JSON list of C-alpha atoms in Angstrom, two decimals:
[
{"chain": "O", "resi": 17, "resn": "MET", "atom": "CA", "xyz": [0.00, 0.00, 0.00]},
{"chain": "O", "resi": 18, "resn": "THR", "atom": "CA", "xyz": [1.23, 3.50, -0.80]},
{"chain": "O", "resi": 19, "resn": "ILE", "atom": "CA", "xyz": [0.12, 6.95, 0.19]},
{"chain": "O", "resi": 20, "resn": "LYS", "atom": "CA", "xyz": [0.16, 10.08, -1.99]},
{"chain": "O", "resi": 21, "resn": "LEU", "atom": "CA", "xyz": [0.42, 13.68, -0.85]},
{"chain": "O", "resi": 22, "resn": "LYS", "atom": "CA", "xyz": [0.78, 16.91, -2.78]},
{"chain": "O", "resi": 23, "resn": "LEU", "atom": "CA", "xyz": [0.91, 20.14, -0.82]},
{"chain": "O", "resi": 24, "resn": "LYS", "atom": "CA", "xyz": [1.41, 23.64, -2.18]},
{"chain": "O", "resi": 25, "resn": "THR", "atom": "CA", "xyz": [1.79, 26.88, -0.28]},
{"chain": "O", "resi": 26, "resn": "ALA", "atom": "CA", "xyz": [2.90, 30.28, -1.48]},
{"chain": "O", "resi": 27, "resn": "ASP", "atom": "CA", "xyz": [6.55, 29.37, -0.86]},
{"chain": "O", "resi": 28, "resn": "PHE", "atom": "CA", "xyz": [6.69, 25.55, -0.91]},
{"chain": "O", "resi": 29, "resn": "GLU", "atom": "CA", "xyz": [5.56, 22.53, -2.84]},
{"chain": "O", "resi": 30, "resn": "ILE", "atom": "CA", "xyz": [5.89, 19.03, -1.43]},
{"chain": "O", "resi": 31, "resn": "GLU", "atom": "CA", "xyz": [5.02, 15.80, -3.19]},
{"chain": "O", "resi": 32, "resn": "PHE", "atom": "CA", "xyz": [5.25, 12.39, -1.55]},
{"chain": "O", "resi": 33, "resn": "GLU", "atom": "CA", "xyz": [4.34, 8.94, -2.74]},
{"chain": "O", "resi": 34, "resn": "GLY", "atom": "CA", "xyz": [5.41, 5.93, -0.72]},
{"chain": "O", "resi": 35, "resn": "ASP", "atom": "CA", "xyz": [5.09, 3.77, 2.34]},
{"chain": "O", "resi": 36, "resn": "PRO", "atom": "CA", "xyz": [2.71, 5.08, 5.06]},
{"chain": "O", "resi": 37, "resn": "LYS", "atom": "CA", "xyz": [5.31, 4.31, 7.75]},
{"chain": "O", "resi": 38, "resn": "ILE", "atom": "CA", "xyz": [7.78, 6.68, 6.13]},
{"chain": "O", "resi": 39, "resn": "PHE", "atom": "CA", "xyz": [5.04, 9.27, 5.75]},
{"chain": "O", "resi": 40, "resn": "THR", "atom": "CA", "xyz": [4.08, 9.24, 9.41]},
{"chain": "O", "resi": 41, "resn": "LYS", "atom": "CA", "xyz": [7.67, 9.22, 10.61]},
{"chain": "O", "resi": 42, "resn": "ASP", "atom": "CA", "xyz": [9.53, 11.55, 8.25]},
{"chain": "O", "resi": 43, "resn": "ILE", "atom": "CA", "xyz": [7.10, 13.58, 6.17]},
{"chain": "O", "resi": 44, "resn": "MET", "atom": "CA", "xyz": [5.04, 14.65, 9.20]},
{"chain": "O", "resi": 45, "resn": "ASP", "atom": "CA", "xyz": [8.23, 16.09, 10.72]},
{"chain": "O", "resi": 46, "resn": "VAL", "atom": "CA", "xyz": [8.85, 18.03, 7.51]},
{"chain": "O", "resi": 47, "resn": "LEU", "atom": "CA", "xyz": [5.30, 19.36, 7.53]},
{"chain": "O", "resi": 48, "resn": "SER", "atom": "CA", "xyz": [5.60, 20.45, 11.16]},
{"chain": "O", "resi": 49, "resn": "LYS", "atom": "CA", "xyz": [8.76, 22.43, 10.30]},
{"chain": "O", "resi": 50, "resn": "LEU", "atom": "CA", "xyz": [7.25, 24.29, 7.34]},
{"chain": "O", "resi": 51, "resn": "ASP", "atom": "CA", "xyz": [5.79, 26.98, 9.56]},
{"chain": "O", "resi": 52, "resn": "SER", "atom": "CA", "xyz": [9.15, 27.86, 11.08]},
{"chain": "O", "resi": 53, "resn": "VAL", "atom": "CA", "xyz": [10.96, 27.73, 7.73]},
{"chain": "O", "resi": 54, "resn": "GLU", "atom": "CA", "xyz": [8.32, 29.94, 6.12]},
{"chain": "O", "resi": 55, "resn": "ALA", "atom": "CA", "xyz": [8.57, 32.43, 8.99]},
{"chain": "O", "resi": 56, "resn": "GLN", "atom": "CA", "xyz": [12.35, 32.54, 8.65]},
{"chain": "O", "resi": 57, "resn": "SER", "atom": "CA", "xyz": [12.13, 33.09, 4.90]},
{"chain": "O", "resi": 58, "resn": "ASN", "atom": "CA", "xyz": [9.92, 36.11, 5.61]},
{"chain": "O", "resi": 59, "resn": "GLY", "atom": "CA", "xyz": [12.55, 37.49, 8.00]},
{"chain": "O", "resi": 60, "resn": "GLU", "atom": "CA", "xyz": [10.58, 36.57, 11.11]},
{"chain": "O", "resi": 61, "resn": "LYS", "atom": "CA", "xyz": [11.72, 34.41, 14.00]},
{"chain": "O", "resi": 62, "resn": "PRO", "atom": "CA", "xyz": [9.72, 31.21, 14.47]},
{"chain": "O", "resi": 63, "resn": "LYS", "atom": "CA", "xyz": [7.07, 31.78, 17.08]},
{"chain": "O", "resi": 64, "resn": "ALA", "atom": "CA", "xyz": [6.76, 29.55, 20.12]},
{"chain": "O", "resi": 65, "resn": "LYS", "atom": "CA", "xyz": [3.34, 27.99, 20.30]},
{"chain": "O", "resi": 66, "resn": "LYS", "atom": "CA", "xyz": [2.63, 27.56, 24.00]},
{"chain": "O", "resi": 67, "resn": "ASP", "atom": "CA", "xyz": [-1.09, 27.80, 23.25]},
{"chain": "O", "resi": 68, "resn": "GLN", "atom": "CA", "xyz": [-0.81, 24.56, 21.27]},
{"chain": "O", "resi": 69, "resn": "ILE", "atom": "CA", "xyz": [0.31, 22.46, 24.25]},
{"chain": "O", "resi": 70, "resn": "LYS", "atom": "CA", "xyz": [-2.18, 19.59, 24.47]},
{"chain": "O", "resi": 71, "resn": "ASP", "atom": "CA", "xyz": [-2.12, 19.43, 28.28]},
{"chain": "O", "resi": 72, "resn": "PRO", "atom": "CA", "xyz": [-2.11, 22.88, 29.96]},
{"chain": "O", "resi": 73, "resn": "LYS", "atom": "CA", "xyz": [-0.42, 21.37, 33.04]},
{"chain": "O", "resi": 74, "resn": "LEU", "atom": "CA", "xyz": [2.70, 20.87, 30.93]},
{"chain": "O", "resi": 75, "resn": "SER", "atom": "CA", "xyz": [3.14, 24.61, 30.36]},
{"chain": "O", "resi": 76, "resn": "SER", "atom": "CA", "xyz": [4.26, 25.15, 33.96]},
{"chain": "O", "resi": 77, "resn": "LEU", "atom": "CA", "xyz": [6.92, 22.42, 34.08]},
{"chain": "O", "resi": 78, "resn": "SER", "atom": "CA", "xyz": [10.60, 23.22, 34.55]},
{"chain": "O", "resi": 79, "resn": "THR", "atom": "CA", "xyz": [13.45, 21.17, 33.12]},
{"chain": "O", "resi": 80, "resn": "ASN", "atom": "CA", "xyz": [14.18, 19.94, 36.65]},
{"chain": "O", "resi": 81, "resn": "THR", "atom": "CA", "xyz": [10.58, 18.74, 37.06]},
{"chain": "O", "resi": 82, "resn": "ILE", "atom": "CA", "xyz": [10.62, 17.09, 33.63]},
{"chain": "O", "resi": 83, "resn": "ALA", "atom": "CA", "xyz": [13.88, 15.31, 34.54]},
{"chain": "O", "resi": 84, "resn": "SER", "atom": "CA", "xyz": [12.21, 14.05, 37.70]},
{"chain": "O", "resi": 85, "resn": "LYS", "atom": "CA", "xyz": [9.10, 12.84, 35.89]},
{"chain": "O", "resi": 86, "resn": "LEU", "atom": "CA", "xyz": [11.21, 11.07, 33.25]},
{"chain": "O", "resi": 87, "resn": "GLY", "atom": "CA", "xyz": [13.44, 9.45, 35.88]},
{"chain": "O", "resi": 88, "resn": "CYS", "atom": "CA", "xyz": [16.68, 10.90, 34.52]},
{"chain": "O", "resi": 89, "resn": "ASN", "atom": "CA", "xyz": [19.85, 9.13, 35.53]},
{"chain": "O", "resi": 90, "resn": "SER", "atom": "CA", "xyz": [22.27, 9.91, 32.69]},
{"chain": "O", "resi": 91, "resn": "GLY", "atom": "CA", "xyz": [23.45, 12.75, 30.47]},
{"chain": "O", "resi": 92, "resn": "SER", "atom": "CA", "xyz": [21.35, 11.45, 27.56]},
{"chain": "O", "resi": 93, "resn": "ASP", "atom": "CA", "xyz": [18.27, 11.38, 29.78]},
{"chain": "O", "resi": 94, "resn": "LEU", "atom": "CA", "xyz": [18.90, 14.99, 30.79]},
{"chain": "O", "resi": 95, "resn": "VAL", "atom": "CA", "xyz": [19.38, 16.00, 27.13]},
{"chain": "O", "resi": 96, "resn": "MET", "atom": "CA", "xyz": [15.91, 14.57, 26.44]},
{"chain": "O", "resi": 97, "resn": "ALA", "atom": "CA", "xyz": [14.44, 16.39, 29.45]},
{"chain": "O", "resi": 98, "resn": "ALA", "atom": "CA", "xyz": [15.94, 19.65, 28.14]},
{"chain": "O", "resi": 99, "resn": "ALA", "atom": "CA", "xyz": [14.63, 18.90, 24.63]},
{"chain": "O", "resi": 100, "resn": "ALA", "atom": "CA", "xyz": [11.19, 18.17, 26.10]},
{"chain": "O", "resi": 101, "resn": "TYR", "atom": "CA", "xyz": [11.22, 21.51, 27.89]},
{"chain": "O", "resi": 102, "resn": "LEU", "atom": "CA", "xyz": [12.27, 23.41, 24.78]},
{"chain": "O", "resi": 103, "resn": "GLY", "atom": "CA", "xyz": [10.01, 21.55, 22.35]},
{"chain": "O", "resi": 104, "resn": "ILE", "atom": "CA", "xyz": [6.91, 21.09, 24.50]},
{"chain": "O", "resi": 105, "resn": "VAL", "atom": "CA", "xyz": [6.87, 23.77, 27.22]},
{"chain": "O", "resi": 106, "resn": "GLU", "atom": "CA", "xyz": [8.53, 26.53, 25.19]},
{"chain": "O", "resi": 107, "resn": "GLY", "atom": "CA", "xyz": [6.91, 25.31, 21.96]},
{"chain": "O", "resi": 108, "resn": "LYS", "atom": "CA", "xyz": [10.11, 25.76, 19.95]},
{"chain": "O", "resi": 109, "resn": "PRO", "atom": "CA", "xyz": [10.09, 23.89, 16.64]},
{"chain": "O", "resi": 110, "resn": "THR", "atom": "CA", "xyz": [13.91, 23.78, 16.72]},
{"chain": "O", "resi": 111, "resn": "PHE", "atom": "CA", "xyz": [16.51, 24.46, 19.39]},
{"chain": "O", "resi": 112, "resn": "THR", "atom": "CA", "xyz": [20.27, 24.76, 19.53]},
{"chain": "O", "resi": 113, "resn": "ARG", "atom": "CA", "xyz": [22.95, 22.84, 21.37]},
{"chain": "O", "resi": 114, "resn": "GLN", "atom": "CA", "xyz": [23.50, 25.96, 23.51]},
{"chain": "O", "resi": 115, "resn": "GLU", "atom": "CA", "xyz": [19.80, 26.08, 24.47]},
{"chain": "O", "resi": 116, "resn": "ILE", "atom": "CA", "xyz": [19.95, 22.38, 25.41]},
{"chain": "O", "resi": 117, "resn": "THR", "atom": "CA", "xyz": [23.03, 23.04, 27.55]},
{"chain": "O", "resi": 118, "resn": "THR", "atom": "CA", "xyz": [21.37, 25.99, 29.27]},
{"chain": "O", "resi": 119, "resn": "GLN", "atom": "CA", "xyz": [18.29, 23.91, 30.11]},
{"chain": "O", "resi": 120, "resn": "MET", "atom": "CA", "xyz": [20.42, 21.01, 31.32]},
{"chain": "O", "resi": 121, "resn": "ARG", "atom": "CA", "xyz": [22.22, 23.38, 33.71]},
{"chain": "O", "resi": 122, "resn": "SER", "atom": "CA", "xyz": [18.85, 24.65, 34.98]},
{"chain": "O", "resi": 123, "resn": "ALA", "atom": "CA", "xyz": [17.99, 21.14, 36.23]},
{"chain": "O", "resi": 124, "resn": "HIS", "atom": "CA", "xyz": [20.07, 21.63, 39.37]},
{"chain": "O", "resi": 125, "resn": "SER", "atom": "CA", "xyz": [19.05, 18.33, 40.97]},
{"chain": "O", "resi": 126, "resn": "TYR", "atom": "CA", "xyz": [20.21, 16.30, 37.96]},
{"chain": "O", "resi": 127, "resn": "PHE", "atom": "CA", "xyz": [22.97, 18.27, 36.23]},
{"chain": "O", "resi": 128, "resn": "LYS", "atom": "CA", "xyz": [26.60, 17.14, 36.42]},
{"chain": "O", "resi": 129, "resn": "GLU", "atom": "CA", "xyz": [29.39, 19.14, 34.76]},
{"chain": "O", "resi": 130, "resn": "THR", "atom": "CA", "xyz": [30.62, 15.98, 33.01]},
{"chain": "O", "resi": 131, "resn": "TYR", "atom": "CA", "xyz": [27.34, 15.93, 31.03]},
{"chain": "O", "resi": 132, "resn": "THR", "atom": "CA", "xyz": [28.43, 19.00, 29.04]},
{"chain": "O", "resi": 133, "resn": "THR", "atom": "CA", "xyz": [32.07, 18.18, 28.37]},
{"chain": "O", "resi": 134, "resn": "GLY", "atom": "CA", "xyz": [32.81, 15.57, 25.67]},
{"chain": "O", "resi": 135, "resn": "ASN", "atom": "CA", "xyz": [29.82, 13.55, 26.82]},
{"chain": "O", "resi": 136, "resn": "LEU", "atom": "CA", "xyz": [27.30, 16.02, 25.38]},
{"chain": "O", "resi": 137, "resn": "SER", "atom": "CA", "xyz": [28.59, 15.50, 21.84]},
{"chain": "O", "resi": 138, "resn": "THR", "atom": "CA", "xyz": [28.34, 11.74, 22.30]},
{"chain": "O", "resi": 139, "resn": "SER", "atom": "CA", "xyz": [24.82, 11.98, 23.73]},
{"chain": "O", "resi": 140, "resn": "LEU", "atom": "CA", "xyz": [23.59, 14.29, 20.96]},
{"chain": "O", "resi": 141, "resn": "LYS", "atom": "CA", "xyz": [25.12, 12.12, 18.26]},
{"chain": "O", "resi": 142, "resn": "ARG", "atom": "CA", "xyz": [23.49, 8.97, 19.68]},
{"chain": "O", "resi": 143, "resn": "LEU", "atom": "CA", "xyz": [20.13, 10.66, 20.28]},
{"chain": "O", "resi": 144, "resn": "SER", "atom": "CA", "xyz": [20.07, 12.21, 16.79]},
{"chain": "O", "resi": 145, "resn": "LYS", "atom": "CA", "xyz": [20.00, 8.67, 15.41]},
{"chain": "O", "resi": 146, "resn": "SER", "atom": "CA", "xyz": [16.88, 7.77, 17.35]},
{"chain": "O", "resi": 147, "resn": "ARG", "atom": "CA", "xyz": [15.10, 10.36, 19.48]},
{"chain": "O", "resi": 148, "resn": "LEU", "atom": "CA", "xyz": [16.11, 13.79, 18.11]},
{"chain": "O", "resi": 149, "resn": "ASN", "atom": "CA", "xyz": [16.22, 15.25, 14.61]},
{"chain": "O", "resi": 150, "resn": "LEU", "atom": "CA", "xyz": [19.42, 16.99, 13.60]},
{"chain": "O", "resi": 151, "resn": "THR", "atom": "CA", "xyz": [18.00, 19.85, 11.53]},
{"chain": "O", "resi": 152, "resn": "GLY", "atom": "CA", "xyz": [21.17, 21.89, 10.99]},
{"chain": "O", "resi": 153, "resn": "LYS", "atom": "CA", "xyz": [24.58, 22.53, 12.50]},
{"chain": "O", "resi": 154, "resn": "ASP", "atom": "CA", "xyz": [24.04, 22.12, 16.25]},
{"chain": "O", "resi": 155, "resn": "THR", "atom": "CA", "xyz": [20.27, 22.54, 15.78]},
{"chain": "O", "resi": 156, "resn": "TYR", "atom": "CA", "xyz": [17.76, 19.89, 16.80]},
{"chain": "O", "resi": 157, "resn": "SER", "atom": "CA", "xyz": [14.03, 19.20, 16.97]},
{"chain": "O", "resi": 158, "resn": "LEU", "atom": "CA", "xyz": [11.77, 16.61, 18.53]},
{"chain": "O", "resi": 159, "resn": "PRO", "atom": "CA", "xyz": [10.32, 14.13, 16.04]},
{"chain": "O", "resi": 160, "resn": "THR", "atom": "CA", "xyz": [6.52, 14.12, 16.14]},
{"chain": "O", "resi": 161, "resn": "ALA", "atom": "CA", "xyz": [6.30, 10.61, 17.60]},
{"chain": "O", "resi": 162, "resn": "GLU", "atom": "CA", "xyz": [8.90, 11.37, 20.29]},
{"chain": "O", "resi": 163, "resn": "LYS", "atom": "CA", "xyz": [7.14, 14.61, 21.21]},
{"chain": "O", "resi": 164, "resn": "ALA", "atom": "CA", "xyz": [3.81, 12.77, 21.55]},
{"chain": "O", "resi": 165, "resn": "SER", "atom": "CA", "xyz": [5.45, 10.08, 23.67]},
{"chain": "O", "resi": 166, "resn": "LEU", "atom": "CA", "xyz": [7.04, 12.66, 25.97]},
{"chain": "O", "resi": 167, "resn": "GLU", "atom": "CA", "xyz": [3.78, 14.61, 26.29]},
{"chain": "O", "resi": 168, "resn": "SER", "atom": "CA", "xyz": [2.02, 11.41, 27.27]},
{"chain": "O", "resi": 169, "resn": "ARG", "atom": "CA", "xyz": [4.68, 10.44, 29.82]},
{"chain": "O", "resi": 170, "resn": "LEU", "atom": "CA", "xyz": [4.76, 13.91, 31.33]},
{"chain": "O", "resi": 171, "resn": "GLY", "atom": "CA", "xyz": [0.99, 14.26, 31.45]},
{"chain": "O", "resi": 172, "resn": "SER", "atom": "CA", "xyz": [0.49, 10.93, 33.18]},
{"chain": "O", "resi": 173, "resn": "ALA", "atom": "CA", "xyz": [3.47, 11.10, 35.55]}
]
């Protein structure tokens, strides 16, 4: 079975024909990024969309609280807690390595200095193969499925 999609906007045209699994995993991420790319092409900064958080309780979480709810016990876990904060609470479609580092440091109960030395590069490289999208040089985003999974875990924890 294949799926077909053709989408045109004023600035973009996307055509896809292929396996539904690839569509839901990869193409949906592309579609979710179009808004930020379009805003950047118009000279605007991408707008955070806090009003689009599915569970309003999530909007008040700190990185430290997210780390607690996710049971963080490693640098990679804390990277994901920081990414969850940036992608879900702040509503950022993309975020930089520096923003991740800043949020990791804000989780005082979980942060260790060794997490940001050479270990951060290793964690980001490993996570960008599975749980984070590498969207540019030192720029990341949460894949749609990962974001939904984190929202569910944080909302039920």
